[in-house]
Amino acid sequence: MKRLHRPGSGTILAAITLFYLVGFFVIFINTFDGASGLDYRLFLVLFGAVGLLLFQYGVLISFFPGMDRAALLAANFLCAVGMVALYRISPDTAVKQLIWMAAGMVAMVASMLLIRYGRHWPNLHWLYIIGSFGLLSLSLLSGSTSFGANLSFEIAGFAFQPSEFVKFVLVMGLGALFYQRKGWITVLLAGGYVGGCLILLVVSKDLGAALLYGGTAICMLYAGTGNKLLVGSALGAVGAGSVAAYHLFSHVRVRIALWKNPWAMYEGQGYQVVQGLIAIASGGLLGLGLTKGMPMAIPVRQSDYIFAVICEEFGWIIGICLVSFYLIFIVRGAIIAMGARNSFDALVAIGCVAMVTLQSFINIGGVIKLIPLTGITLPFVSYGGSSMISCFIILGILEGIAVKNADADELEFAEAFAEEENEYDSREEIWNEENYFDVQRADDGQATDGLKRRSERNRRVSERRNRR
Amino acid sequence: MRSVRKSIKVLLWTFVAMFVTLSAYLGYTVTVNGARWFISPHNPRLGQQQQNVIAGSILDRNHVVLAKSTQPGERQYHPDEIMRKATSHTVGDPSGVAATGVESFHAQYLLGFNVNVFERLYQGIVMQKRVGDSVVLTLDSALTDYAYRKLGSNAGAIVVMNWQTGEILCSTSAPAYDPANMEQYQNGANSLESNLVNRVTMGRYTPGSVFKTVTLSAVVKYRPDLLQKTYSCAGHYEVGEGVITCAGNARHGEQTVQKAYDNSCNIAFAQMARDLGRELLIKMAQEYGFNQEFLFEDFVIFQSKYTAGDRDLDFAWSSIGQYLDLATPLEICMVAATVANGGVMMEPQLVKSIVNARNYEKDKLHSKILKRALESDMAQMVKDAMISVVKEGTGKSGAISGLTVGGKTGSAEVSDDKTQKTHAWFHGFIDSDKSPLAIAVIIEQGGSGGSVAAPIARDVLKKAVALGY
């Protein structure tokens, strides 16, 4: 693993800060009227968000130089776009989102530390399995219904959505199972685990999550076993399950019909799909301009349909930018996974990446009618406490593995250094003895020799890395 | 560990491919369908924008003003009532009740949604109010007015296009509405609702014998050997459980393919269709655009349908444009235009250019080939057959002295028991590079195509030539 050159992460940081400033400035000049005076919430959200960003970048990175800056910044850019869009829809929501972002950051740091310093994660598979089932049945048993699905329930006034937290538990669980490599037992356990989760999700009508978990599990199965036959049969099982679900559940049929022609069902459930498409079409390439659109016409604009809101006012070109930033996140995540020192870390990292990838794909694809719509949030962008915190935990897990990788790099580097140093020291002693009397000459020689020695060592270290 | 890394690489590429697809699809779908989504009556942005922007004008190809605004929220139409009605379906109405007119379909230009950043800044700084772009149509208002008057009190439609470029020069539909006095149509008197339908693009009629041009093309394209064959017409022909007859129970006797087409002999065509088979006829109809969803850039057109039917009798009737066949007048016009243009179907164009507030012309018309339906030698054969119809067949009254005109008549049965008069159809073209015009005329329950529709087509084409097209 080569130490990667990190070009321009400072530039991205500046760009995100600038995005916040310009975004809030545009909202300010377009909404300001003398009568109601200054809105303190604007400054609260602006300075809060920029503060969090700079804190992450400045403080965290100086404590953990091994953190992956690009992934962190990509996530922050996504948060920034979401924050500006949310503030434009409703300042109060943005204030709440700021709180969730701060909470998410705390969760990120905590999970990063736990991953970095915890040693028993690969052995806790029963904990993950029982935890996932527990969380999912919780939402099934006492969940409140929203948009036809049992998703969340309230604790102390906060809507808590357990399926969001099952995301990373599932990734850890599958990582642990595949890490232990017990042949068929692993496959059966993993199959039962994922199958059980999916059944619970389908029964609670959370189709988006079912699709997401199933997809992620297949990605991890592929990474963990590399067995194409297994992956093929898993895909087949998912396909058969989808067909069965289509015939068994009327809400699945409705989703498919909506995907085929939402316009025909406008009076019924086609409403949100149609309004989403109209919003994107109204924005065009460059958008109507911040505050110039009509996001209030779009249903579920704060969570599932925030992509349509963004496309309407910023243009679909920014929609593609958003997709590109997900790509940056994905590529960095995959690099972290490839740099991992053991397969548990690698599997967990790629699982996290798969989770974010599929979630954003399912959300955006559903909004633009590439695939049927399933209620699912856009990671890092949508409003939602559970969603925000679980996304940051996923980021934290990735960063924890990145830090672990960097520390291992450091250690290997030091070892290699020490080895070379020993080798060299013995030669140096001989050399010094020979030239004991001519101090001046020895100094000159040492200086040039020092340079040579360093470059030689670097070459060997990098060779060793490439071999591995 | 090594295998895990390899799998991760594969997954990474899969993810990248997924996201590239996502971006590409987003760009594609907005570019292709965006205008249609945008003009939806469910879009609340349009009504809001009307109050904030001085909407652009709608002009005909000679810059005759058909609709204009002097301040936000207000709209004026052409001062002459007949002209307003003649162009009503093409232009549309201020509140988008007849939702497929230019007023709604090109609202993104008229209401200034399609203005770029610099233009927007310029308007914000220099002008007091934002101004939308004007839309210049390919339509000639004088010709359209003339055609509308020709329809008289009949229900029907006339469309004229340039078969070389696809420009629509005349498109009119009766009964029409008056965009300046919409109240009477909005208050839902049922008899007035059909006034709002643009029969040229949304009227789906039984094509009757004009469909024989499609059947003939299928013979020319797939079974040229049948051209040597003669069919016999004894006034009635038994197929399956029923009988095919010719119009007026005529007996045509021995008929070559050309003769059968000249005389519009149903019986010969039913036998020809039997020789062709369902598949080839369906294929040809689709080549001409039947059963196809046309997503034209400039306007919305309903789908024309060809259904072969399972029973032999149904198939026989379908081959002569009856049974469940449905076609819009524009589609029928496009078939004639394709034949005239050597088998190449041009995309119909309605917008000549967009002119912005500073009189800068952008998005100028560029002709687009939709598809090639026939090879040029085959098209030449069909063209000769159509010219022969006007010279010595049922379409004699479509002839114009000094010009070579080709065409085909149709008298479509709309009732099983012949209690209602037939729809009178004519589609045709002028075979001249100087006046490359194609036309389709339908008069609802007007009677025979040869005696009712063909003379109207002749007069409209004459007028068009006189106007210099």
PDB file of C-alpha atoms in Angstrom, chain B residues 160-272:
ATOM      1  CA  VAL B 160     -49.815  20.467 -44.799  1.00  0.00           C
ATOM      2  CA  MET B 161     -46.130  19.812 -44.374  1.00  0.00           C
ATOM      3  CA  ASN B 162     -42.971  20.283 -46.363  1.00  0.00           C
ATOM      4  CA  TRP B 163     -41.854  16.752 -47.123  1.00  0.00           C
ATOM      5  CA  GLN B 164     -38.224  17.730 -47.543  1.00  0.00           C
ATOM      6  CA  THR B 165     -37.772  19.475 -44.198  1.00  0.00           C
ATOM      7  CA  GLY B 166     -40.704  18.284 -42.112  1.00  0.00           C
ATOM      8  CA  GLU B 167     -41.922  21.835 -41.466  1.00  0.00           C
ATOM      9  CA  ILE B 168     -45.645  22.007 -40.785  1.00  0.00           C
ATOM     10  CA  LEU B 169     -47.035  24.856 -42.877  1.00  0.00           C
ATOM     11  CA  CYS B 170     -50.696  24.449 -42.066  1.00  0.00           C
ATOM     12  CA  SER B 171     -52.445  22.627 -39.287  1.00  0.00           C
ATOM     13  CA  THR B 172     -56.051  23.312 -38.534  1.00  0.00           C
ATOM     14  CA  SER B 173     -58.866  21.458 -36.876  1.00  0.00           C
ATOM     15  CA  ALA B 174     -62.586  22.123 -36.710  1.00  0.00           C
ATOM     16  CA  PRO B 175     -64.627  22.704 -34.657  1.00  0.00           C
ATOM     17  CA  ALA B 176     -62.189  25.115 -33.036  1.00  0.00           C
ATOM     18  CA  TYR B 177     -62.262  27.354 -29.979  1.00  0.00           C
ATOM     19  CA  ASP B 178     -61.554  31.013 -29.484  1.00  0.00           C
ATOM     20  CA  PRO B 179     -58.569  31.479 -27.137  1.00  0.00           C
ATOM     21  CA  ALA B 180     -59.669  35.042 -26.412  1.00  0.00           C
ATOM     22  CA  ASN B 181     -63.029  33.891 -25.034  1.00  0.00           C
ATOM     23  CA  MET B 182     -62.374  30.722 -23.142  1.00  0.00           C
ATOM     24  CA  GLU B 183     -65.132  30.932 -20.522  1.00  0.00           C
ATOM     25  CA  GLN B 184     -67.746  29.101 -22.585  1.00  0.00           C
ATOM     26  CA  TYR B 185     -65.432  26.113 -23.115  1.00  0.00           C
ATOM     27  CA  GLN B 186     -64.272  25.899 -19.535  1.00  0.00           C
ATOM     28  CA  ASN B 187     -67.755  25.726 -18.138  1.00  0.00           C
ATOM     29  CA  GLY B 188     -67.954  22.190 -19.298  1.00  0.00           C
ATOM     30  CA  ALA B 189     -70.816  22.096 -21.782  1.00  0.00           C
ATOM     31  CA  ASN B 190     -70.123  18.646 -23.189  1.00  0.00           C
ATOM     32  CA  SER B 191     -70.802  19.546 -26.777  1.00  0.00           C
ATOM     33  CA  LEU B 192     -68.034  22.158 -26.608  1.00  0.00           C
ATOM     34  CA  GLU B 193     -65.418  19.827 -25.213  1.00  0.00           C
ATOM     35  CA  SER B 194     -64.568  18.362 -28.602  1.00  0.00           C
ATOM     36  CA  ASN B 195     -63.764  21.892 -29.777  1.00  0.00           C
ATOM     37  CA  LEU B 196     -60.663  21.720 -27.597  1.00  0.00           C
ATOM     38  CA  VAL B 197     -59.262  18.610 -29.272  1.00  0.00           C
ATOM     39  CA  ASN B 198     -56.567  19.193 -31.845  1.00  0.00           C
ATOM     40  CA  ARG B 199     -57.783  16.695 -34.417  1.00  0.00           C
ATOM     41  CA  VAL B 200     -54.520  16.874 -36.378  1.00  0.00           C
ATOM     42  CA  THR B 201     -52.453  15.303 -33.605  1.00  0.00           C
ATOM     43  CA  MET B 202     -54.999  13.929 -31.141  1.00  0.00           C
ATOM     44  CA  GLY B 203     -57.848  12.835 -33.413  1.00  0.00           C
ATOM     45  CA  ARG B 204     -57.528   9.121 -33.985  1.00  0.00           C
ATOM     46  CA  TYR B 205     -59.671   8.127 -36.928  1.00  0.00           C
ATOM     47  CA  THR B 206     -60.359   4.967 -38.820  1.00  0.00           C
ATOM     48  CA  PRO B 207     -58.084   5.537 -41.836  1.00  0.00           C
ATOM     49  CA  GLY B 208     -60.087   3.510 -44.351  1.00  0.00           C
ATOM     50  CA  SER B 209     -58.612   3.256 -47.819  1.00  0.00           C
ATOM     51  CA  VAL B 210     -55.759   5.705 -47.274  1.00  0.00           C
ATOM     52  CA  PHE B 211     -54.250   2.813 -45.320  1.00  0.00           C
ATOM     53  CA  LYS B 212     -53.937   0.966 -48.633  1.00  0.00           C
ATOM     54  CA  THR B 213     -50.810   3.054 -49.244  1.00  0.00           C
ATOM     55  CA  VAL B 214     -49.272   1.162 -46.318  1.00  0.00           C
ATOM     56  CA  THR B 215     -50.440  -2.214 -47.630  1.00  0.00           C
ATOM     57  CA  LEU B 216     -49.146  -1.335 -51.101  1.00  0.00           C
ATOM     58  CA  SER B 217     -45.783  -0.310 -49.610  1.00  0.00           C
ATOM     59  CA  ALA B 218     -45.591  -3.674 -47.844  1.00  0.00           C
ATOM     60  CA  VAL B 219     -46.154  -5.448 -51.154  1.00  0.00           C
ATOM     61  CA  VAL B 220     -43.521  -3.313 -52.888  1.00  0.00           C
ATOM     62  CA  LYS B 221     -41.042  -3.744 -50.064  1.00  0.00           C
ATOM     63  CA  TYR B 222     -41.445  -7.381 -49.049  1.00  0.00           C
ATOM     64  CA  ARG B 223     -43.305  -9.185 -51.849  1.00  0.00           C
ATOM     65  CA  PRO B 224     -42.487  -7.445 -55.163  1.00  0.00           C
ATOM     66  CA  ASP B 225     -43.415 -10.708 -56.933  1.00  0.00           C
ATOM     67  CA  LEU B 226     -47.097  -9.988 -56.164  1.00  0.00           C
ATOM     68  CA  LEU B 227     -46.920  -6.904 -58.407  1.00  0.00           C
ATOM     69  CA  GLN B 228     -47.140  -9.229 -61.423  1.00  0.00           C
ATOM     70  CA  LYS B 229     -50.210 -10.962 -60.086  1.00  0.00           C
ATOM     71  CA  THR B 230     -53.824 -10.163 -60.994  1.00  0.00           C
ATOM     72  CA  TYR B 231     -56.686 -10.446 -58.551  1.00  0.00           C
ATOM     73  CA  SER B 232     -60.303 -10.859 -59.461  1.00  0.00           C
ATOM     74  CA  CYS B 233     -63.067  -8.800 -57.897  1.00  0.00           C
ATOM     75  CA  ALA B 234     -66.606 -10.146 -58.167  1.00  0.00           C
ATOM     76  CA  GLY B 235     -68.203  -7.618 -55.862  1.00  0.00           C
ATOM     77  CA  HIS B 236     -67.929  -9.762 -52.798  1.00  0.00           C
ATOM     78  CA  TYR B 237     -65.223 -11.963 -51.321  1.00  0.00           C
ATOM     79  CA  GLU B 238     -65.788 -14.470 -48.544  1.00  0.00           C
ATOM     80  CA  VAL B 239     -63.240 -14.597 -45.765  1.00  0.00           C
ATOM     81  CA  GLY B 240     -63.817 -16.762 -42.722  1.00  0.00           C
ATOM     82  CA  GLU B 241     -67.231 -15.954 -41.296  1.00  0.00           C
ATOM     83  CA  GLY B 242     -67.791 -12.830 -43.337  1.00  0.00           C
ATOM     84  CA  VAL B 243     -67.733 -11.037 -46.625  1.00  0.00           C
ATOM     85  CA  ILE B 244     -65.571  -8.194 -47.910  1.00  0.00           C
ATOM     86  CA  THR B 245     -67.281  -5.844 -50.346  1.00  0.00           C
ATOM     87  CA  CYS B 246     -66.141  -2.870 -52.362  1.00  0.00           C
ATOM     88  CA  ALA B 247     -67.534   0.631 -51.945  1.00  0.00           C
ATOM     89  CA  GLY B 248     -70.922   0.940 -53.633  1.00  0.00           C
ATOM     90  CA  ASN B 249     -70.858  -2.847 -54.143  1.00  0.00           C
ATOM     91  CA  ALA B 250     -68.791  -2.272 -57.276  1.00  0.00           C
ATOM     92  CA  ARG B 251     -67.380  -5.171 -59.307  1.00  0.00           C
ATOM     93  CA  HIS B 252     -63.902  -4.355 -60.537  1.00  0.00           C
ATOM     94  CA  GLY B 253     -63.209  -7.575 -62.426  1.00  0.00           C
ATOM     95  CA  GLU B 254     -59.562  -8.499 -63.073  1.00  0.00           C
ATOM     96  CA  GLN B 255     -57.266  -6.169 -61.171  1.00  0.00           C
ATOM     97  CA  THR B 256     -53.501  -5.735 -61.199  1.00  0.00           C
ATOM     98  CA  VAL B 257     -52.043  -4.273 -58.022  1.00  0.00           C
ATOM     99  CA  GLN B 258     -51.809  -0.833 -59.620  1.00  0.00           C
ATOM    100  CA  LYS B 259     -55.396  -1.033 -60.912  1.00  0.00           C
ATOM    101  CA  ALA B 260     -56.652  -2.190 -57.538  1.00  0.00           C
ATOM    102  CA  TYR B 261     -54.937   0.801 -55.918  1.00  0.00           C
ATOM    103  CA  ASP B 262     -56.319   3.216 -58.550  1.00  0.00           C
ATOM    104  CA  ASN B 263     -59.864   1.906 -58.049  1.00  0.00           C
ATOM    105  CA  SER B 264     -59.405   1.396 -54.333  1.00  0.00           C
ATOM    106  CA  CYS B 265     -60.586  -2.181 -54.691  1.00  0.00           C
ATOM    107  CA  ASN B 266     -61.116  -3.686 -51.235  1.00  0.00           C
ATOM    108  CA  ILE B 267     -61.378  -7.236 -52.475  1.00  0.00           C
ATOM    109  CA  ALA B 268     -58.081  -7.230 -54.339  1.00  0.00           C
ATOM    110  CA  PHE B 269     -56.371  -5.692 -51.310  1.00  0.00           C
ATOM    111  CA  ALA B 270     -57.874  -8.257 -48.960  1.00  0.00           C
ATOM    112  CA  GLN B 271     -56.399 -11.004 -51.165  1.00  0.00           C
ATOM    113  CA  MET B 272     -53.084  -9.179 -51.340  1.00  0.00           C
TER     114      MET B 272
END
